[in-house]
Tab-separated table of C-alpha atoms in Angstrom:
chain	number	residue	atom	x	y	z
A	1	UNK	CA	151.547	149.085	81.186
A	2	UNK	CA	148.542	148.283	83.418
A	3	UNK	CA	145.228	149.695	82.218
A	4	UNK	CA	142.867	150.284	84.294
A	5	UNK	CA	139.448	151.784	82.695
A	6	UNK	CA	136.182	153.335	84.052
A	7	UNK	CA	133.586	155.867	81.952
A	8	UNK	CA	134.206	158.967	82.599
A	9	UNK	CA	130.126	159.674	83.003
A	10	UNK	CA	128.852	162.026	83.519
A	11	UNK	CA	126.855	158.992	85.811
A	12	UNK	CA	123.509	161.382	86.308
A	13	UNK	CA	121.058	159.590	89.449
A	14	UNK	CA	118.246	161.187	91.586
A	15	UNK	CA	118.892	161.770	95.144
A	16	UNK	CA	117.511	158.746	96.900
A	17	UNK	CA	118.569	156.049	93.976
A	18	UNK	CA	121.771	153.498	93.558
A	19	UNK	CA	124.363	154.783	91.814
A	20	UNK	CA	126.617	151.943	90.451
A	21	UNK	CA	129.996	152.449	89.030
A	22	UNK	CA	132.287	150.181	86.844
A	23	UNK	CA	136.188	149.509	86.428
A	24	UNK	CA	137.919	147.019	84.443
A	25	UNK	CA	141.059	146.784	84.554
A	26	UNK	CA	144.238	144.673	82.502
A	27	UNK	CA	146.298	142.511	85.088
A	28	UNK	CA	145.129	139.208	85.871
A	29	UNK	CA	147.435	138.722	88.930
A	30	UNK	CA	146.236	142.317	90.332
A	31	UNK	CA	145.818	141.646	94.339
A	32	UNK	CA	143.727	144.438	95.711
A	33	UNK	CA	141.396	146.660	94.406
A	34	UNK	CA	140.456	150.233	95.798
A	35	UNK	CA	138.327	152.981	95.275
A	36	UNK	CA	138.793	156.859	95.801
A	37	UNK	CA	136.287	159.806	96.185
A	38	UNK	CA	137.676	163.206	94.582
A	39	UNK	CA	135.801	166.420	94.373
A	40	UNK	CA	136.597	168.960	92.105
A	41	UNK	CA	139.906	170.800	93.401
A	42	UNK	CA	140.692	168.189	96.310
A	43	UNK	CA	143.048	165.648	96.887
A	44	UNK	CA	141.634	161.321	96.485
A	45	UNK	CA	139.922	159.974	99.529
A	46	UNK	CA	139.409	156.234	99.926
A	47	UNK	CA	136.290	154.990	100.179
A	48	UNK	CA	136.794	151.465	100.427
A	49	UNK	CA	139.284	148.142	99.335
A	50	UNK	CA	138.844	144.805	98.181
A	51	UNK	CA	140.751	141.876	97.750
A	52	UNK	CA	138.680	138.821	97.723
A	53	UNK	CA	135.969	138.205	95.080
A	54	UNK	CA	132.483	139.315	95.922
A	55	UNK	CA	131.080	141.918	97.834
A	56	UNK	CA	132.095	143.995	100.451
A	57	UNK	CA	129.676	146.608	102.455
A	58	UNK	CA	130.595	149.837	104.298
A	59	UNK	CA	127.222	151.645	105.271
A	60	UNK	CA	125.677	153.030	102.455
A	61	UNK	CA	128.759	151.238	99.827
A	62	UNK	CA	129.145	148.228	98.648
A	63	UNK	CA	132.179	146.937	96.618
A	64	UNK	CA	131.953	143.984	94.160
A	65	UNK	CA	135.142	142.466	93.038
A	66	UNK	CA	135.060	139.806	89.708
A	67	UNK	CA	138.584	138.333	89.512
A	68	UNK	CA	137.481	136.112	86.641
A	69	UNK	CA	135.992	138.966	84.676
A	70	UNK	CA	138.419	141.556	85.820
A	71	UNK	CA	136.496	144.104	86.719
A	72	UNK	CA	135.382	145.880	90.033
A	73	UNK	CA	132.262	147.932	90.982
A	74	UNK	CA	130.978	150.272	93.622
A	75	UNK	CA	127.302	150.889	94.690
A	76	UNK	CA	126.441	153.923	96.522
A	77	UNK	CA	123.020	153.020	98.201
A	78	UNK	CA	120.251	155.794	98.914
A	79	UNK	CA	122.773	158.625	96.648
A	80	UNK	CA	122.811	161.904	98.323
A	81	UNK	CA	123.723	165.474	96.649
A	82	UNK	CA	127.169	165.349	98.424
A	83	UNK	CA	128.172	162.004	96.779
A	84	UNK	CA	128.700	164.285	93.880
A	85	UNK	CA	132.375	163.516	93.017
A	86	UNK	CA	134.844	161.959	90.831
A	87	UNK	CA	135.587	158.261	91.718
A	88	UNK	CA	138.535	156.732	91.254
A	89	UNK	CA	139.221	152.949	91.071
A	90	UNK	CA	142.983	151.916	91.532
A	91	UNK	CA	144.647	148.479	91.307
A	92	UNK	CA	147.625	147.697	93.509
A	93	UNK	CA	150.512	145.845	92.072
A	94	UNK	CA	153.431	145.549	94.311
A	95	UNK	CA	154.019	149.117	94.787
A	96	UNK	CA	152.607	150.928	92.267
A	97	UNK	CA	148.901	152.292	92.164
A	98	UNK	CA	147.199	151.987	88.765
A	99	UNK	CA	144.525	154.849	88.113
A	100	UNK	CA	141.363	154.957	85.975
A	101	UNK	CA	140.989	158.589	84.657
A	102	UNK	CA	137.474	158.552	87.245
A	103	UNK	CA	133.565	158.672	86.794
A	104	UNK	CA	132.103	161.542	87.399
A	105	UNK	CA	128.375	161.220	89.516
A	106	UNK	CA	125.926	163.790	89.615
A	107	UNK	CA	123.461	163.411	92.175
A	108	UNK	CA	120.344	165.420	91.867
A	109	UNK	CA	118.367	166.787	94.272
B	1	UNK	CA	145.048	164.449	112.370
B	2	UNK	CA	146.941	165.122	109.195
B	3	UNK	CA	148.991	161.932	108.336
B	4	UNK	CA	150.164	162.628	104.808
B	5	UNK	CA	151.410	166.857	105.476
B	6	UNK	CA	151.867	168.785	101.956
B	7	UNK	CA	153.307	172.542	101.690
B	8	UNK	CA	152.616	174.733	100.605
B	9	UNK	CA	149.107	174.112	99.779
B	10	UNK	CA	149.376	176.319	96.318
B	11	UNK	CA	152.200	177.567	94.635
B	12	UNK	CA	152.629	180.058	92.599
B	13	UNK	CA	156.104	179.973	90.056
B	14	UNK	CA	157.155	182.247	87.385
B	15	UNK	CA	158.400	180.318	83.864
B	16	UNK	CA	161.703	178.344	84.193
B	17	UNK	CA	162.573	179.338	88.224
B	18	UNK	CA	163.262	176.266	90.056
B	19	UNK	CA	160.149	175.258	92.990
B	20	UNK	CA	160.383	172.420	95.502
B	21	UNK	CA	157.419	170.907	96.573
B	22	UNK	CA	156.921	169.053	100.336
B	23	UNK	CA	155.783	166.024	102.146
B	24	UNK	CA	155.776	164.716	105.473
B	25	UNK	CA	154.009	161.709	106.677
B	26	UNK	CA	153.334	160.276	110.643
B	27	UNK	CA	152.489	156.890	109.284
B	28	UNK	CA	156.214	155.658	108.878
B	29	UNK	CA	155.364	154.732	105.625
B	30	UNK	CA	158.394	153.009	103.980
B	31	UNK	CA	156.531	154.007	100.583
B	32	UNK	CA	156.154	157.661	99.133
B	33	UNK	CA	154.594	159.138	95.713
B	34	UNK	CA	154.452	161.519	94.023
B	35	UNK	CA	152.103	162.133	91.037
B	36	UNK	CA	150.943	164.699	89.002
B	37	UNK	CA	147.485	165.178	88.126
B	38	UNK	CA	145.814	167.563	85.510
B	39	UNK	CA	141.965	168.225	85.372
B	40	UNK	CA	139.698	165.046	84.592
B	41	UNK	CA	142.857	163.411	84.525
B	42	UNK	CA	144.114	160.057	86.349
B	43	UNK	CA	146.478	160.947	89.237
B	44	UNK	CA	150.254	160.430	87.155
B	45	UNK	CA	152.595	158.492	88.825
B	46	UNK	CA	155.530	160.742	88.448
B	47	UNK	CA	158.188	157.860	90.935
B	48	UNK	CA	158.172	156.621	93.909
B	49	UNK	CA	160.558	155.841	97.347
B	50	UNK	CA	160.533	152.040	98.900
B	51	UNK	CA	162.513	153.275	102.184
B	52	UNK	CA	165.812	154.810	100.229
B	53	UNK	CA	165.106	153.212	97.141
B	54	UNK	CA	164.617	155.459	94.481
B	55	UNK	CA	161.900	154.426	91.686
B	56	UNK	CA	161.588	156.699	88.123
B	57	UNK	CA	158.899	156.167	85.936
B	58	UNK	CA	159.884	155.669	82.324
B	59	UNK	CA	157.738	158.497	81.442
B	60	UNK	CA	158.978	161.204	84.026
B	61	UNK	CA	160.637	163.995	82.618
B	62	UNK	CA	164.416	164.618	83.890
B	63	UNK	CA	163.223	168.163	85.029
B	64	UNK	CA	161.018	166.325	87.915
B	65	UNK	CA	163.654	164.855	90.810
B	66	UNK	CA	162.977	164.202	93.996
B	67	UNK	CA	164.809	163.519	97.930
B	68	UNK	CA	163.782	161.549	100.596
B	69	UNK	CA	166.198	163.026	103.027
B	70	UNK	CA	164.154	160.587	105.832
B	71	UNK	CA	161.647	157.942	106.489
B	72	UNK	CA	158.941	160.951	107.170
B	73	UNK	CA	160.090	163.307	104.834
B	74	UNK	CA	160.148	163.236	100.397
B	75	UNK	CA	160.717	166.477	98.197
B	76	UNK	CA	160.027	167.397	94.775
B	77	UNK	CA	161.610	169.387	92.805
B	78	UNK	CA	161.051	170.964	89.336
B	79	UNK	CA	163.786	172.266	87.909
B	80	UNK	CA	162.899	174.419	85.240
B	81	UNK	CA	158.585	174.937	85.240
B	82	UNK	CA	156.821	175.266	82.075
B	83	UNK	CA	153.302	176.027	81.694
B	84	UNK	CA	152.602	172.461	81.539
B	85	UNK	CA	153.886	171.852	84.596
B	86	UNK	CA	150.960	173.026	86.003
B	87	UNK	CA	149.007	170.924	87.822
B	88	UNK	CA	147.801	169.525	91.529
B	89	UNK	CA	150.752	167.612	92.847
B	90	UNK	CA	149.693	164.652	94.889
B	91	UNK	CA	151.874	163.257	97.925
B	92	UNK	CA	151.036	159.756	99.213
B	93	UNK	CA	152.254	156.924	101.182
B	94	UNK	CA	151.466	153.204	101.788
B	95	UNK	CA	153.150	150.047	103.781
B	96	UNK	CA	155.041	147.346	101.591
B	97	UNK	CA	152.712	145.372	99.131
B	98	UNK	CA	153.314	142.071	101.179
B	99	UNK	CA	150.251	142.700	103.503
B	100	UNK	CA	147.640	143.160	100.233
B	101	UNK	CA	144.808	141.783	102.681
B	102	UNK	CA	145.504	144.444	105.287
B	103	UNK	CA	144.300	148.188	105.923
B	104	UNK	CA	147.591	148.454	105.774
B	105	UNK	CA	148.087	148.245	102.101
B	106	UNK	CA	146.115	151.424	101.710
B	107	UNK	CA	147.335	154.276	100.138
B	108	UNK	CA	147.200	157.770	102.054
B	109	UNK	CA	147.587	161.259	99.969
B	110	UNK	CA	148.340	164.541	101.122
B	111	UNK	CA	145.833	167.570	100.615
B	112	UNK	CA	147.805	168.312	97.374
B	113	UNK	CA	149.703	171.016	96.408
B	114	UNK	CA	148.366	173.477	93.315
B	115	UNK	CA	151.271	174.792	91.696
B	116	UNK	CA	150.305	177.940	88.607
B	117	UNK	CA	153.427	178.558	86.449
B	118	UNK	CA	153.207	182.405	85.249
């Protein structure tokens, strides 16, 4: 069984700061990484994906992928009150998805 | 535009009468889910289609079975609900894994439907 494993928070930041968000997950030969926004009562939404180690930007988000270390993160630059979600990270392998059970951020105004 | 279609949006079932659950996708996906999620819970893989290829998760109770009459199309059915059953169930579709670089090796959901078991 793949584990994949984030804190479930709740991750608490002012409006305005970086919110940064952590996965770790159990399969060394895991190929691609992903992570989903959910709010309460909707269905995933991806935010971004990763493959390669380092970072990866997308406006105000920035992925960071550690093969070596096995884990992957998200930054949310400049957190607004609507970031306020669940995130999900998932690991591909072949054709299955591998869930963490999500961080929840609260972003106060 | 909707690419990942899920009706109804919330279902309502009384104890033990049989519900089937929808999905329809634009992307011509040869990959379809379907998991189960609970609140604060990881999305459950419940199995998956590669084209006609049926795939069960250990895990999966036999009262969850699903069709994939099409490429576009994948159904779920639950046999006999119980009040665990309820639950938001999550459609989704992706391309083969081979192209792991590629926006194509995304996965897309549905909206989700809510299903309540009275």
């Amino acid at each position: 069984q793949k584990e994949v494993e984030q804190n479930s928070g709740p991750l608490s930041v002012p409006e305005g700061a970086i919110a940064s968000l952590n996965c770790t997950y159990s399969d060394r030969g895991s190929q691609s990484f992903f992570w989903y926004r959910q709010y309460s009562g909707k269905s995933p939404e991806l935010i971004m994906f990763i493959y390669s180690n380092g970072d990866k930007e997308d406006g105000r988000f920035t992925a960071q992928l550690n093969k070596a270390s096995q884990y992957v993160s998200l930054l949310i630059r400049d957190s607004q009150p609507s970031d306020s979600a669940t995130y999900l990270c998932a690991v591909r392998d072949f054709n299955k998805f591998y869930f963490g059970s999500g961080t929840k951020l609260n972003v106060k105004p | 535009d909707a690419m990942v279609i899920q009706n109804p949006r919330y279902q309502v079932t009384q104890f033990g009468k049989p519900v089937t659950l929808s999905c329809s996708q634009t992307l011509n996906h040869n990959v379809m889910y379907w998991y189960q999620q609970k609140s604060s819970q990881a999305p459950k893989l419940l199995f998956h289609y590669y084209d006609k290829d049926f795939n069960n998760e250990a895990d999966t109770p036999d009262n969850f079975q699903s069709r994939r009459p099409n490429t576009s199309f994948c159904f779920l059915d639950i046999r006999s609900p119980g009040l665990g059953d309820a639950a938001m169930y999550l459609c989704a579709t992706s391309s083969g894994p081979e192209n792991y670089q590629l926006a194509k090796n995304i996965q897309y959901f549905g909206a989700g439907t809510r299903l309540s078991v009275l």
